[in-house]
Short mmCIF file of C-alpha atoms in Angstrom, two decimals:
data_model
loop_
_atom_site.label_atom_id
_atom_site.label_comp_id
_atom_site.label_asym_id
_atom_site.label_seq_id
_atom_site.Cartn_x
_atom_site.Cartn_y
_atom_site.Cartn_z
CA MET N 10 28.70 -21.53 -20.62
CA ASN N 11 31.89 -23.37 -19.67
CA TRP N 12 30.55 -24.93 -15.93
CA ASP N 13 30.03 -27.66 -14.59
CA ASP N 14 29.71 -29.57 -11.34
CA SER N 15 33.39 -29.52 -10.29
CA MET N 16 33.63 -25.67 -10.37
CA PRO N 17 31.82 -23.77 -7.81
CA MET N 18 28.30 -22.89 -7.59
CA VAL N 19 29.12 -19.41 -6.34
CA SER N 20 32.37 -18.15 -6.93
CA ILE N 21 32.61 -14.49 -5.09
CA LYS N 22 35.85 -12.78 -5.82
CA ASP N 23 37.12 -9.72 -3.91
CA VAL N 24 33.70 -7.76 -3.58
CA HIS N 25 33.70 -4.22 -2.91
CA LYS N 26 29.98 -2.70 -2.27
CA ALA N 27 29.07 0.77 -0.49
CA PHE N 28 26.43 2.86 0.40
CA GLY N 29 27.17 6.54 -0.59
CA ASP N 30 30.05 6.63 1.64
CA LEU N 31 29.76 3.84 3.69
CA GLU N 32 31.52 1.29 2.29
CA VAL N 33 29.81 -2.40 3.65
CA LEU N 34 31.80 -5.20 2.18
CA LYS N 35 35.74 -4.31 1.59
CA GLY N 36 37.08 -7.70 -0.49
CA VAL N 37 34.82 -10.63 0.72
CA SER N 38 35.49 -13.89 -1.63
CA MET N 39 34.11 -16.97 -1.08
CA ASP N 40 33.92 -20.41 -3.27
CA ILE N 41 30.33 -22.59 -2.81
CA LYS N 42 30.38 -26.03 -4.24
CA LYS N 43 27.46 -27.71 -5.56
CA GLY N 44 25.36 -29.35 -2.90
CA GLU N 45 27.27 -27.48 -0.26
CA VAL N 46 25.97 -25.47 2.71
CA VAL N 47 27.55 -21.88 3.68
CA CYS N 48 26.56 -20.04 7.18
CA ILE N 49 27.66 -16.90 7.33
CA ILE N 50 27.35 -15.26 10.29
CA GLY N 51 28.88 -12.20 12.21
CA PRO N 52 27.56 -8.83 14.31
CA SER N 53 25.23 -6.90 12.76
CA GLY N 54 25.92 -4.33 10.23
CA SER N 55 28.81 -6.69 9.16
CA GLY N 56 27.42 -6.97 5.11
CA LYS N 57 26.23 -10.78 5.34
CA SER N 58 22.84 -9.44 4.36
CA THR N 59 23.91 -7.52 1.23
CA LEU N 60 26.59 -9.84 0.25
CA ILE N 61 23.60 -12.28 0.01
CA ARG N 62 21.42 -9.67 -1.62
CA CYS N 63 24.72 -9.37 -4.33
CA ILE N 64 24.53 -12.69 -5.61
CA ASN N 65 20.84 -12.55 -6.91
CA ALA N 66 21.69 -9.19 -8.38
CA LEU N 67 19.09 -7.22 -5.33
CA ASN N 68 21.83 -5.39 -4.28
CA ASP N 69 24.69 -4.40 -7.50
CA ILE N 70 28.33 -4.18 -6.68
CA GLN N 71 31.01 -1.39 -7.25
CA GLN N 72 34.09 -3.65 -7.76
CA GLY N 73 35.04 -7.91 -7.96
CA SER N 74 33.30 -10.47 -9.14
CA ILE N 75 30.31 -12.85 -8.47
CA LEU N 76 30.00 -16.20 -10.98
CA VAL N 77 26.34 -18.12 -10.52
CA GLU N 78 27.41 -21.58 -12.16
CA GLY N 79 29.74 -19.51 -14.46
CA GLN N 80 27.76 -16.51 -15.00
CA GLU N 81 28.93 -12.97 -13.81
CA VAL N 82 26.56 -10.86 -11.79
CA ASN N 83 28.96 -7.96 -11.84
CA ASP N 84 28.20 -7.22 -15.16
CA PRO N 85 25.97 -4.53 -16.91
CA ASN N 86 24.53 -6.85 -19.61
CA LEU N 87 22.94 -9.21 -17.03
CA ASP N 88 19.92 -10.91 -17.90
CA LYS N 89 18.95 -11.20 -14.19
CA LEU N 90 15.84 -12.70 -14.87
CA GLU N 91 17.57 -15.94 -15.36
CA LEU N 92 19.99 -15.35 -13.02
CA ARG N 93 17.20 -15.46 -10.55
CA LYS N 94 15.20 -18.26 -12.32
CA LYS N 95 18.35 -19.74 -11.19
CA VAL N 96 18.61 -18.30 -7.55
CA GLY N 97 16.29 -18.79 -4.99
CA MET N 98 15.91 -16.28 -2.01
CA VAL N 99 13.92 -16.19 0.98
CA PHE N 100 13.76 -12.84 3.26
CA GLN N 101 13.56 -12.34 7.16
CA GLN N 102 9.94 -10.71 6.79
CA TYR N 103 8.66 -13.59 4.40
CA ASN N 104 7.02 -11.02 1.89
CA LEU N 105 4.13 -13.48 1.02
CA PHE N 106 2.06 -11.82 -1.20
CA PRO N 107 -0.70 -11.13 0.98
CA HIS N 108 -3.84 -10.84 -1.69
CA LYS N 109 -2.83 -14.40 -2.65
CA THR N 110 -3.46 -17.69 -0.97
CA ALA N 111 -0.62 -19.75 0.29
CA LEU N 112 -0.69 -22.06 -2.83
CA GLU N 113 -1.16 -19.16 -5.03
CA ASN N 114 1.49 -17.85 -3.98
CA VAL N 115 3.47 -21.06 -4.51
CA MET N 116 2.09 -21.23 -8.18
CA MET N 117 2.03 -17.85 -9.47
CA ALA N 118 5.83 -17.63 -10.58
CA PRO N 119 6.28 -20.82 -12.17
CA ILE N 120 2.82 -19.83 -14.04
CA ARG N 121 3.81 -16.19 -14.78
CA VAL N 122 7.66 -16.59 -14.99
CA LEU N 123 8.50 -20.39 -16.42
CA LYS N 124 5.59 -20.31 -18.11
CA GLN N 125 4.36 -23.66 -16.99
CA SER N 126 0.99 -25.04 -17.54
CA LYS N 127 -1.31 -24.45 -14.34
CA ALA N 128 -1.92 -28.35 -13.56
CA GLU N 129 1.61 -29.43 -13.34
CA VAL N 130 2.49 -26.44 -11.15
CA GLU N 131 -0.57 -26.94 -8.91
CA LYS N 132 0.68 -30.56 -8.86
CA THR N 133 4.45 -29.43 -7.84
CA ALA N 134 3.18 -26.63 -5.44
CA ARG N 135 0.81 -29.03 -3.49
CA ALA N 136 3.78 -31.65 -3.02
CA LEU N 137 5.72 -28.62 -2.26
CA ILE N 138 3.22 -27.52 0.48
CA LYS N 139 3.14 -30.99 2.16
CA LYS N 140 6.95 -30.69 2.27
CA VAL N 141 7.04 -27.95 4.09
CA ARG N 142 4.82 -29.46 6.51
CA LEU N 143 1.40 -27.32 5.80
CA GLU N 144 -0.92 -29.78 4.42
CA GLY N 145 -3.81 -27.84 4.48
CA LYS N 146 -2.84 -24.37 5.09
CA GLU N 147 -3.28 -24.25 0.92
CA ASP N 148 -6.29 -21.88 1.27
CA SER N 149 -5.04 -19.69 3.78
CA TYR N 150 -4.36 -16.53 3.11
CA PRO N 151 -0.75 -15.15 4.62
CA GLY N 152 -2.32 -12.73 7.03
CA GLU N 153 -4.02 -16.12 8.49
CA LEU N 154 -0.55 -18.25 8.98
CA SER N 155 1.96 -17.83 11.42
CA GLY N 156 5.24 -16.15 11.42
CA GLY N 157 6.28 -19.78 10.96
CA GLN N 158 3.72 -20.60 8.78
CA GLN N 159 4.12 -17.94 6.98
CA GLN N 160 8.27 -18.16 6.33
CA ARG N 161 7.89 -22.03 5.15
CA VAL N 162 5.28 -20.81 2.59
CA ALA N 163 7.98 -18.42 1.38
CA ILE N 164 10.30 -21.60 1.09
CA ALA N 165 7.66 -23.00 -0.46
CA ARG N 166 7.46 -20.23 -3.17
CA SER N 167 10.87 -20.11 -4.08
CA LEU N 168 11.74 -23.73 -4.15
CA ALA N 169 8.66 -23.64 -6.85
CA MET N 170 10.56 -22.18 -9.15
CA ASN N 171 13.30 -24.78 -8.86
CA PRO N 172 16.40 -23.24 -8.08
CA ASP N 173 19.90 -24.48 -8.06
CA VAL N 174 20.91 -22.13 -5.00
CA MET N 175 19.03 -21.24 -2.14
CA LEU N 176 20.10 -17.78 -0.29
CA PHE N 177 18.40 -17.48 3.59
CA ASP N 178 18.78 -14.18 4.92
CA GLU N 179 18.30 -14.18 8.70
CA VAL N 180 15.11 -15.93 7.83
CA THR N 181 14.55 -17.42 11.85
CA ALA N 182 15.03 -13.43 12.92
CA ALA N 183 11.43 -12.54 12.74
CA LEU N 184 10.15 -15.81 14.64
CA ASP N 185 8.90 -16.03 17.29
CA PRO N 186 11.05 -18.75 19.47
CA GLU N 187 8.79 -21.75 19.28
CA THR N 188 8.24 -21.51 15.78
CA VAL N 189 11.84 -21.55 14.89
CA ASN N 190 12.32 -24.92 15.00
CA GLU N 191 10.06 -25.72 12.10
CA VAL N 192 11.52 -23.39 10.00
CA LEU N 193 14.81 -24.99 10.74
CA GLN N 194 13.93 -28.30 10.45
CA THR N 195 12.34 -27.14 6.81
CA ILE N 196 15.73 -26.38 5.29
CA LYS N 197 17.74 -28.91 6.74
CA ASP N 198 15.27 -31.09 5.02
CA LEU N 199 15.99 -29.12 2.32
CA ALA N 200 20.38 -29.20 2.98
CA GLU N 201 20.15 -33.24 3.52
CA GLU N 202 18.44 -33.38 -0.43
CA GLY N 203 21.56 -31.61 -1.51
CA MET N 204 20.21 -28.11 -1.96
CA THR N 205 23.28 -25.71 -2.13
CA CYS N 206 22.32 -23.06 0.55
CA ILE N 207 24.03 -20.06 1.63
CA LEU N 208 22.00 -18.69 4.91
CA VAL N 209 22.94 -15.98 7.28
CA THR N 210 21.81 -16.56 10.67
CA HIS N 211 21.81 -15.56 13.88
CA GLU N 212 20.86 -19.87 15.09
CA MET N 213 24.56 -21.13 15.96
CA ASN N 214 23.70 -24.64 17.01
CA PHE N 215 21.63 -24.70 13.60
CA ALA N 216 25.18 -23.38 11.67
CA ARG N 217 27.12 -25.91 13.56
CA GLU N 218 24.61 -29.14 12.61
CA VAL N 219 23.66 -27.79 9.51
CA ALA N 220 26.94 -26.01 8.27
CA ASP N 221 29.56 -27.32 5.80
CA HIS N 222 31.44 -24.09 6.05
CA ILE N 223 31.01 -21.36 7.93
CA TYR N 224 32.45 -18.07 7.44
CA PHE N 225 32.75 -14.87 10.04
CA THR N 226 32.58 -11.63 9.08
CA ASP N 227 33.03 -8.66 10.50
CA ARG N 228 32.96 -4.59 9.22
CA GLY N 229 33.27 -5.92 5.98
CA VAL N 230 36.05 -8.55 5.54
CA ILE N 231 35.81 -12.47 6.36
CA VAL N 232 38.05 -12.41 9.07
CA GLU N 233 37.59 -16.74 9.76
CA HIS N 234 36.12 -19.46 8.23
CA GLY N 235 36.14 -23.29 8.30
CA SER N 236 34.23 -26.02 9.44
CA PRO N 237 32.19 -26.04 11.82
CA THR N 238 34.39 -27.96 14.31
CA ASN N 239 37.20 -25.76 13.77
CA PHE N 240 35.18 -22.97 13.61
CA PHE N 241 33.28 -23.13 17.16
CA ASP N 242 35.85 -24.77 19.23
CA GLU N 243 39.03 -23.25 17.59
CA ALA N 244 38.49 -19.95 16.53
CA LYS N 245 42.34 -18.08 16.43
CA ASP N 246 41.34 -14.77 15.79
CA PRO N 247 40.93 -12.66 18.87
CA ARG N 248 37.44 -10.94 16.54
CA THR N 249 35.55 -14.40 16.25
CA LYS N 250 36.43 -14.98 19.72
CA GLU N 251 34.56 -11.84 21.53
CA PHE N 252 31.90 -12.58 18.81
CA LEU N 253 31.29 -16.27 19.97
CA SER N 254 31.69 -15.86 23.60
CA GLN N 255 29.26 -13.61 23.27
CA ILE N 256 26.86 -15.57 21.75
CA LEU N 257 27.00 -19.13 22.71
CA MET O 25 -16.34 15.22 53.17
CA ASN O 26 -16.85 11.10 52.71
CA GLN O 27 -20.79 11.83 52.85
CA SER O 28 -20.12 13.11 49.61
CA TYR O 29 -19.28 10.05 48.06
CA TYR O 30 -22.69 9.02 46.53
CA ASN O 31 -23.26 12.42 44.92
CA GLY O 32 -22.77 13.53 41.81
CA PHE O 33 -19.00 14.16 43.06
CA ASN O 34 -18.39 10.10 43.17
CA SER O 35 -16.72 9.78 39.91
CA ARG O 36 -14.54 12.58 40.46
CA LYS O 37 -13.44 11.92 44.09
CA ARG O 38 -12.47 8.33 42.94
CA LYS O 39 -10.61 9.87 40.32
CA GLN O 40 -8.43 11.67 42.94
CA GLU O 41 -7.88 8.79 44.61
CA TYR O 42 -5.80 7.48 41.78
CA LYS O 43 -3.47 10.46 42.50
CA THR O 44 0.49 10.05 42.20
CA ASP O 45 3.14 12.15 41.37
CA LEU O 46 4.34 10.68 38.66
CA PRO O 47 4.25 13.20 35.90
CA VAL O 48 2.74 10.03 32.91
CA MET O 49 0.34 9.15 35.65
CA ILE O 50 -1.22 12.85 36.05
CA THR O 51 -4.41 13.85 34.07
CA PRO O 52 -4.19 16.97 32.47
CA GLU O 53 -7.06 18.28 34.07
CA VAL O 54 -8.32 20.31 31.28
CA LYS O 55 -9.24 17.28 29.04
CA GLU O 56 -11.58 16.48 31.56
CA PRO O 57 -14.87 19.06 30.08
CA GLY O 58 -13.30 18.54 26.50
CA SER O 59 -13.85 14.67 26.49
CA ILE O 60 -16.79 14.79 27.89
CA LEU O 61 -18.47 17.38 25.69
CA SER O 62 -17.14 15.20 22.83
CA SER O 63 -18.23 12.07 24.37
CA LEU O 64 -21.73 13.50 24.67
CA SER O 65 -21.72 15.15 20.84
CA ALA O 66 -20.84 11.57 19.74
CA TYR O 67 -23.91 10.18 20.95
CA ILE O 68 -26.12 12.73 21.00
CA PHE O 69 -25.86 14.35 17.13
CA LYS O 70 -26.77 11.86 15.17
CA PRO O 71 -26.06 12.12 10.90
CA TRP O 72 -31.00 12.76 11.27
CA HIS O 73 -29.68 15.69 13.44
CA GLY O 74 -28.74 17.33 9.85
CA PHE O 75 -32.29 16.73 7.81
CA VAL O 76 -33.90 17.94 11.30
CA ILE O 77 -31.60 21.47 11.19
CA LEU O 78 -31.95 21.92 6.89
CA PHE O 79 -35.82 21.52 7.23
CA PHE O 80 -35.83 23.89 10.01
CA CYS O 81 -34.14 26.18 7.65
CA MET O 82 -36.51 25.89 5.37
CA VAL O 83 -39.57 26.19 7.66
CA SER O 84 -38.71 28.97 9.54
CA SER O 85 -37.75 31.25 6.73
CA SER O 86 -40.79 30.26 4.66
CA ILE O 87 -42.67 31.45 7.98
CA ALA O 88 -40.41 34.18 8.07
CA PHE O 89 -40.95 35.73 5.00
CA GLY O 90 -44.01 33.75 3.54
CA VAL O 91 -46.81 35.18 6.14
CA ASP O 92 -46.89 38.69 5.27
CA ASP O 93 -47.91 38.16 1.57
CA ASN O 94 -50.55 36.05 1.10
CA ALA O 95 -52.00 36.76 -2.22
CA LYS O 96 -48.83 35.02 -3.60
CA SER O 97 -48.83 30.86 -3.73
CA SER O 98 -46.95 29.24 -0.69
CA ILE O 99 -43.51 28.54 -0.35
CA ALA O 100 -43.82 24.80 -0.55
CA GLU O 101 -46.28 24.94 -3.37
CA VAL O 102 -44.13 27.19 -5.22
CA LEU O 103 -40.95 24.86 -4.46
CA TRP O 104 -43.27 21.26 -5.04
CA ARG O 105 -43.95 22.73 -8.32
CA TRP O 106 -40.25 23.85 -9.54
CA MET O 107 -38.89 20.16 -7.65
CA PRO O 108 -39.02 18.14 -10.90
CA LEU O 109 -37.19 20.27 -12.71
CA LEU O 110 -34.35 20.85 -10.53
CA LEU O 111 -33.85 17.49 -9.57
CA LYS O 112 -33.76 16.99 -13.46
CA GLY O 113 -31.23 19.24 -13.14
CA PHE O 114 -29.65 17.49 -10.04
CA ILE O 115 -29.34 14.05 -12.20
CA PHE O 116 -27.25 15.86 -14.81
CA ASN O 117 -24.84 16.87 -12.06
CA ILE O 118 -24.79 13.73 -11.06
CA VAL O 119 -23.63 12.56 -14.71
CA ILE O 120 -20.90 15.07 -14.82
CA SER O 121 -19.59 13.58 -12.06
CA ILE O 122 -19.67 10.35 -12.82
CA CYS O 123 -18.41 11.56 -16.26
CA ALA O 124 -15.62 13.36 -14.77
CA MET O 125 -15.06 10.89 -12.70
CA ALA O 126 -14.51 8.29 -14.95
CA ILE O 127 -12.26 10.30 -17.76
CA GLY O 128 -10.11 11.83 -14.58
CA THR O 129 -9.55 8.01 -13.34
CA ALA O 130 -8.37 6.49 -16.34
CA ALA O 131 -6.14 9.76 -17.16
CA GLY O 132 -5.21 9.62 -13.65
CA ALA O 133 -3.95 6.44 -13.54
CA ALA O 134 -1.93 6.20 -16.52
CA LEU O 135 -0.44 9.66 -15.00
CA GLY O 136 0.09 7.67 -11.97
CA LEU O 137 1.73 4.98 -12.89
CA GLY O 138 4.06 7.37 -15.36
CA GLN O 139 5.55 9.01 -11.69
CA ILE O 140 6.59 5.68 -10.50
CA SER O 141 8.22 5.00 -14.17
CA LEU O 142 12.00 4.03 -14.42
CA ASN O 143 12.09 5.92 -17.34
CA LYS O 144 13.36 9.53 -16.37
CA TRP O 145 11.80 11.85 -18.38
CA VAL O 146 8.28 10.29 -18.04
CA ARG O 147 8.46 10.89 -14.58
CA ARG O 148 9.89 13.82 -14.89
CA VAL O 149 6.71 14.62 -16.82
CA SER O 150 3.95 13.26 -15.16
CA TRP O 151 4.93 14.54 -11.83
CA PHE O 152 4.80 18.51 -13.32
CA ILE O 153 1.48 17.87 -15.07
CA THR O 154 -0.10 15.69 -11.92
CA GLN O 155 1.57 18.70 -9.79
CA PHE O 156 0.45 21.90 -12.26
CA PHE O 157 -3.39 20.45 -11.98
CA ARG O 158 -3.29 19.79 -8.21
CA ASN O 159 -2.28 23.27 -7.17
CA SER O 160 -4.82 24.72 -9.79
CA PRO O 161 -8.41 26.26 -8.57
CA TRP O 162 -10.78 23.92 -10.52
CA LEU O 163 -12.63 26.79 -11.09
CA VAL O 164 -9.80 28.39 -13.87
CA LEU O 165 -9.19 24.73 -14.65
CA LEU O 166 -13.08 24.70 -15.57
CA PHE O 167 -12.86 28.21 -17.38
CA PHE O 168 -9.68 27.23 -19.28
CA ALA O 169 -11.66 24.06 -20.40
CA MET O 170 -14.69 26.00 -21.63
CA PHE O 171 -12.79 28.61 -23.40
CA LEU O 172 -9.71 26.89 -25.26
CA LEU O 173 -11.69 23.60 -26.41
CA PRO O 174 -13.53 24.88 -29.97
CA PHE O 175 -17.03 23.93 -30.33
CA GLU O 176 -16.49 20.87 -32.11
CA ILE O 177 -13.48 18.78 -32.85
CA ASN O 178 -12.65 17.48 -36.52
CA ILE O 179 -12.21 14.22 -36.60
CA GLY O 180 -11.53 12.23 -39.92
CA GLY O 181 -14.46 14.30 -41.66
CA LEU O 182 -16.55 13.83 -38.77
CA ALA O 183 -17.59 16.62 -36.58
CA ILE O 184 -18.16 15.98 -33.18
CA PRO O 185 -19.71 18.88 -31.47
CA LEU O 186 -18.05 19.61 -27.92
CA PRO O 187 -21.56 21.27 -25.90
CA ASP O 188 -20.74 22.90 -23.08
CA TRP O 189 -21.73 20.02 -20.34
CA VAL O 190 -19.13 17.92 -22.54
CA LYS O 191 -16.16 20.83 -22.04
CA ALA O 192 -16.73 21.24 -18.18
CA ILE O 193 -16.47 17.49 -17.77
CA ILE O 194 -13.28 17.85 -19.45
CA GLY O 195 -12.40 21.05 -17.37
CA LEU O 196 -13.01 19.15 -14.02
CA SER O 197 -11.88 15.65 -15.00
CA LEU O 198 -8.39 17.44 -14.92
CA PRO O 199 -7.99 18.17 -11.47
CA VAL O 200 -9.25 14.89 -10.59
CA MET O 201 -6.54 13.10 -13.08
CA ALA O 202 -3.90 15.00 -11.13
CA ASN O 203 -5.64 13.77 -7.44
CA VAL O 204 -6.04 10.32 -9.18
CA SER O 205 -2.51 10.49 -10.31
CA GLU O 206 -0.99 11.02 -6.43
CA ILE O 207 -3.62 8.41 -5.23
CA VAL O 208 -2.35 5.99 -7.71
CA ARG O 209 1.56 6.55 -6.57
CA GLY O 210 1.09 6.88 -2.90
CA ALA O 211 -0.82 3.91 -2.73
CA VAL O 212 2.28 2.30 -4.52
CA VAL O 213 4.65 3.97 -2.42
CA SER O 214 2.90 2.94 0.65
CA LEU O 215 3.11 -0.70 0.19
CA PRO O 216 6.86 -1.91 2.00
CA SER O 217 9.70 -2.46 -0.57
CA GLY O 218 10.30 -6.16 0.49
CA GLN O 219 6.85 -7.38 -1.78
CA TRP O 220 9.30 -5.51 -4.08
CA GLU O 221 12.17 -7.36 -3.51
CA ALA O 222 10.20 -10.68 -3.05
CA ALA O 223 9.19 -10.13 -7.15
CA GLU O 224 12.22 -9.48 -7.76
CA SER O 225 13.70 -12.42 -6.42
CA LEU O 226 11.59 -14.34 -8.09
CA ALA O 227 12.56 -13.49 -10.99
CA TYR O 228 9.07 -11.36 -12.00
CA THR O 229 9.47 -8.98 -14.84
CA ARG O 230 8.58 -5.23 -13.49
CA ARG O 231 5.70 -4.89 -15.64
CA GLN O 232 4.23 -7.87 -13.83
CA THR O 233 5.23 -7.68 -11.03
CA LEU O 234 3.43 -4.24 -10.70
CA TRP O 235 -0.15 -5.64 -12.21
CA LEU O 236 0.40 -9.21 -10.47
CA ILE O 237 1.73 -8.24 -6.99
CA ILE O 238 2.02 -4.38 -6.29
CA LEU O 239 -1.11 -2.96 -8.12
CA PRO O 240 -3.98 -5.27 -6.93
CA GLN O 241 -2.99 -4.87 -3.08
CA CYS O 242 -3.20 -0.81 -3.81
CA VAL O 243 -6.80 -1.07 -4.69
CA LYS O 244 -8.09 -1.62 -1.18
CA ARG O 245 -5.56 1.26 -0.20
CA MET O 246 -6.95 3.37 -3.05
CA LEU O 247 -10.59 2.92 -2.60
CA PRO O 248 -11.36 5.21 0.21
CA PRO O 249 -9.34 8.06 -0.78
CA TRP O 250 -10.79 7.87 -4.23
CA MET O 251 -14.55 8.07 -2.77
CA ASN O 252 -13.82 11.49 -1.47
CA LEU O 253 -12.15 12.50 -4.21
CA TYR O 254 -15.70 11.35 -5.79
CA ALA O 255 -17.81 13.23 -3.56
CA ILE O 256 -15.57 16.41 -3.43
CA LEU O 257 -16.04 16.34 -7.06
CA THR O 258 -19.67 15.90 -6.70
CA MET O 259 -19.48 18.74 -4.77
CA ALA O 260 -17.63 21.01 -7.51
CA THR O 261 -20.17 20.41 -10.39
CA VAL O 262 -21.65 23.51 -9.40
CA LEU O 263 -18.59 25.18 -10.55
CA ALA O 264 -20.27 24.66 -13.81
CA SER O 265 -23.28 27.15 -12.90
CA ILE O 266 -20.77 29.39 -13.46
CA VAL O 267 -20.19 28.94 -17.46
CA GLY O 268 -23.63 27.97 -17.81
CA VAL O 269 -24.23 24.63 -18.09
CA SER O 270 -27.86 24.00 -17.08
CA GLU O 271 -27.54 21.77 -13.87
CA VAL O 272 -29.05 22.25 -10.67
CA MET O 273 -27.84 26.10 -10.03
CA THR O 274 -28.31 27.04 -12.81
CA LEU O 275 -31.56 25.76 -13.07
CA THR O 276 -32.33 26.93 -9.14
CA GLY O 277 -31.69 30.34 -10.44
CA GLN O 278 -34.09 30.40 -13.32
CA ALA O 279 -36.57 29.64 -11.23
CA LEU O 280 -35.98 31.91 -8.89
CA ALA O 281 -36.04 34.60 -11.87
CA ALA O 282 -39.21 33.06 -13.11
CA GLU O 283 -41.04 33.37 -9.90
CA GLY O 284 -40.22 37.17 -10.25
CA GLY O 285 -37.25 37.26 -7.97
CA ARG O 286 -38.84 36.59 -4.70
CA THR O 287 -36.84 37.29 -1.80
CA ASP O 288 -39.01 34.55 0.20
CA LEU O 289 -37.63 31.77 -1.82
CA LEU O 290 -33.80 32.08 -1.82
CA ALA O 291 -33.82 30.32 1.11
CA PRO O 292 -35.79 27.02 0.68
CA PHE O 293 -34.62 26.85 -2.58
CA TYR O 294 -31.49 26.84 -1.83
CA SER O 295 -31.70 24.90 1.12
CA PHE O 296 -33.64 22.73 -0.55
CA VAL O 297 -30.30 21.93 -3.45
CA LEU O 298 -28.16 21.35 -0.17
CA LEU O 299 -30.79 19.11 1.20
CA ILE O 300 -30.29 16.67 -2.20
CA PHE O 301 -26.59 16.89 -2.13
CA PHE O 302 -26.40 16.42 1.49
CA MET O 303 -28.57 13.38 0.62
CA TYR O 304 -26.18 12.16 -2.11
CA CYS O 305 -22.64 12.84 -0.92
CA TYR O 306 -23.76 11.68 3.37
CA PRO O 307 -24.16 8.20 2.27
CA ILE O 308 -20.53 8.14 0.02
CA ALA O 309 -19.03 9.51 3.13
CA ARG O 310 -20.06 7.27 5.76
CA TRP O 311 -19.36 4.54 3.06
CA THR O 312 -15.88 5.65 3.11
CA VAL O 313 -15.05 5.79 6.67
CA ARG O 314 -16.39 2.30 6.78
CA LEU O 315 -13.69 1.46 4.48
CA GLU O 316 -11.22 2.61 5.69
CA LYS O 317 -11.70 1.64 9.06
CA LYS O 318 -12.16 -1.85 7.95
CA PHE O 319 -9.16 -2.09 5.48
CA SER O 320 -6.84 -0.13 8.19
CA VAL O 321 -7.63 -3.80 10.45
CA ILE O 322 -6.96 -6.20 8.03
CA GLY O 323 -4.00 -3.59 6.63
#
């Protein structure tokens, strides 16, 4: 594949997506470079989650193109498994596997999917659990962990696949206010290490602090985008202004 | 009026103190006697009462019929004499139920997985087979197996005989298969879709997702309805008597005939059969309830 680091890691062009008659995305385009942190914000139902779920082909698109490291996602012959090995995803509802311990949740995919050796995977898995500050919780089942802890296990589970891009779909939306920060801190650590991150979030302060670029979507289109300072302080579009005035 | 506070009206008076005009706060009056009755029965009616009632039936019917004719041996004596044979018959019922359950579960699991297959035709055919056998009377399926299966099959020159009891097992395993198929499908569908999505996003294949993530979680959900089905199947094994398999019902009939068709023996003998089925199935039912409670808490 003719792709190198200088080209966008994820390149989205004129993406259209409809559920039945309901058009959710009406021509969305954005480029995300390697190591960049991008936040997508906007009112509910504006297609934010749908958009990032299209990036790892959890949703298919009707029109347009999504390139992940040069690989076309909108292609009937797409090797979804290869794509998903490169793209990690963390969900709002954590979606940990409840019948497995935290450590097993992290270890399963590298062993079963990437066919790595168990001893090696265990070493990296323990390191990842330490990295998300959950040492001592390796043998706990998801049901025994708080929401914030579960979400950090979910992040570790995704990182264990050693992805090139991480997608975060409103990962703090289901959390108690006091556990939100521990998850945000984990994501911040990741961003600072140079992980390419695409986040859908309602945490404006976090977006301002961490993001390199912010996209504001409304009714299936990108209304405005820019650097955090430009976006938050000098928003031009009335819709953006209205949204920001409500939320800040 | 205030004097009555310390007597039996006490609780009722207290309730009236909380009276309110808000419709949501008013406790419906009609419920009161019902709730008292149900709470009473919850305290008073215990499982062992079932045995007491059954024994009462047996003893009272024995007295009613037995007193007038002293020349015949007593009912207890006759029952005691036949008991080993009847119990042997009952063990045969258990064997039939276990075999039918095993075959039905294996076939039903495959059929249930077929119902969630990505292949449209596999899905449709599995669905049709499931619905067909789930909505057919068990007895008709039993007759179907009895009269349509050959008495022996030839596999590569080797003749395998198919006695009636084997046919009965096959006949009974058909509805079990269909019900297990629905249990499997229901359990898989009842899992939150997030589990599938999480597995997909981690690049698991569909097969891996099913076997490593979905089905292990389903086992817990499937166990109570599966045990329920087993208890129902066990009770249905007596249907085999209609097609001549010598299980407990057939043997009871034969024993009664051998005793010269004494009408005073009917109730004790059939009560005995009821009792042994009760003793076998009731613990399964209790255990199922306990598992259901346990799993509903953990989720």
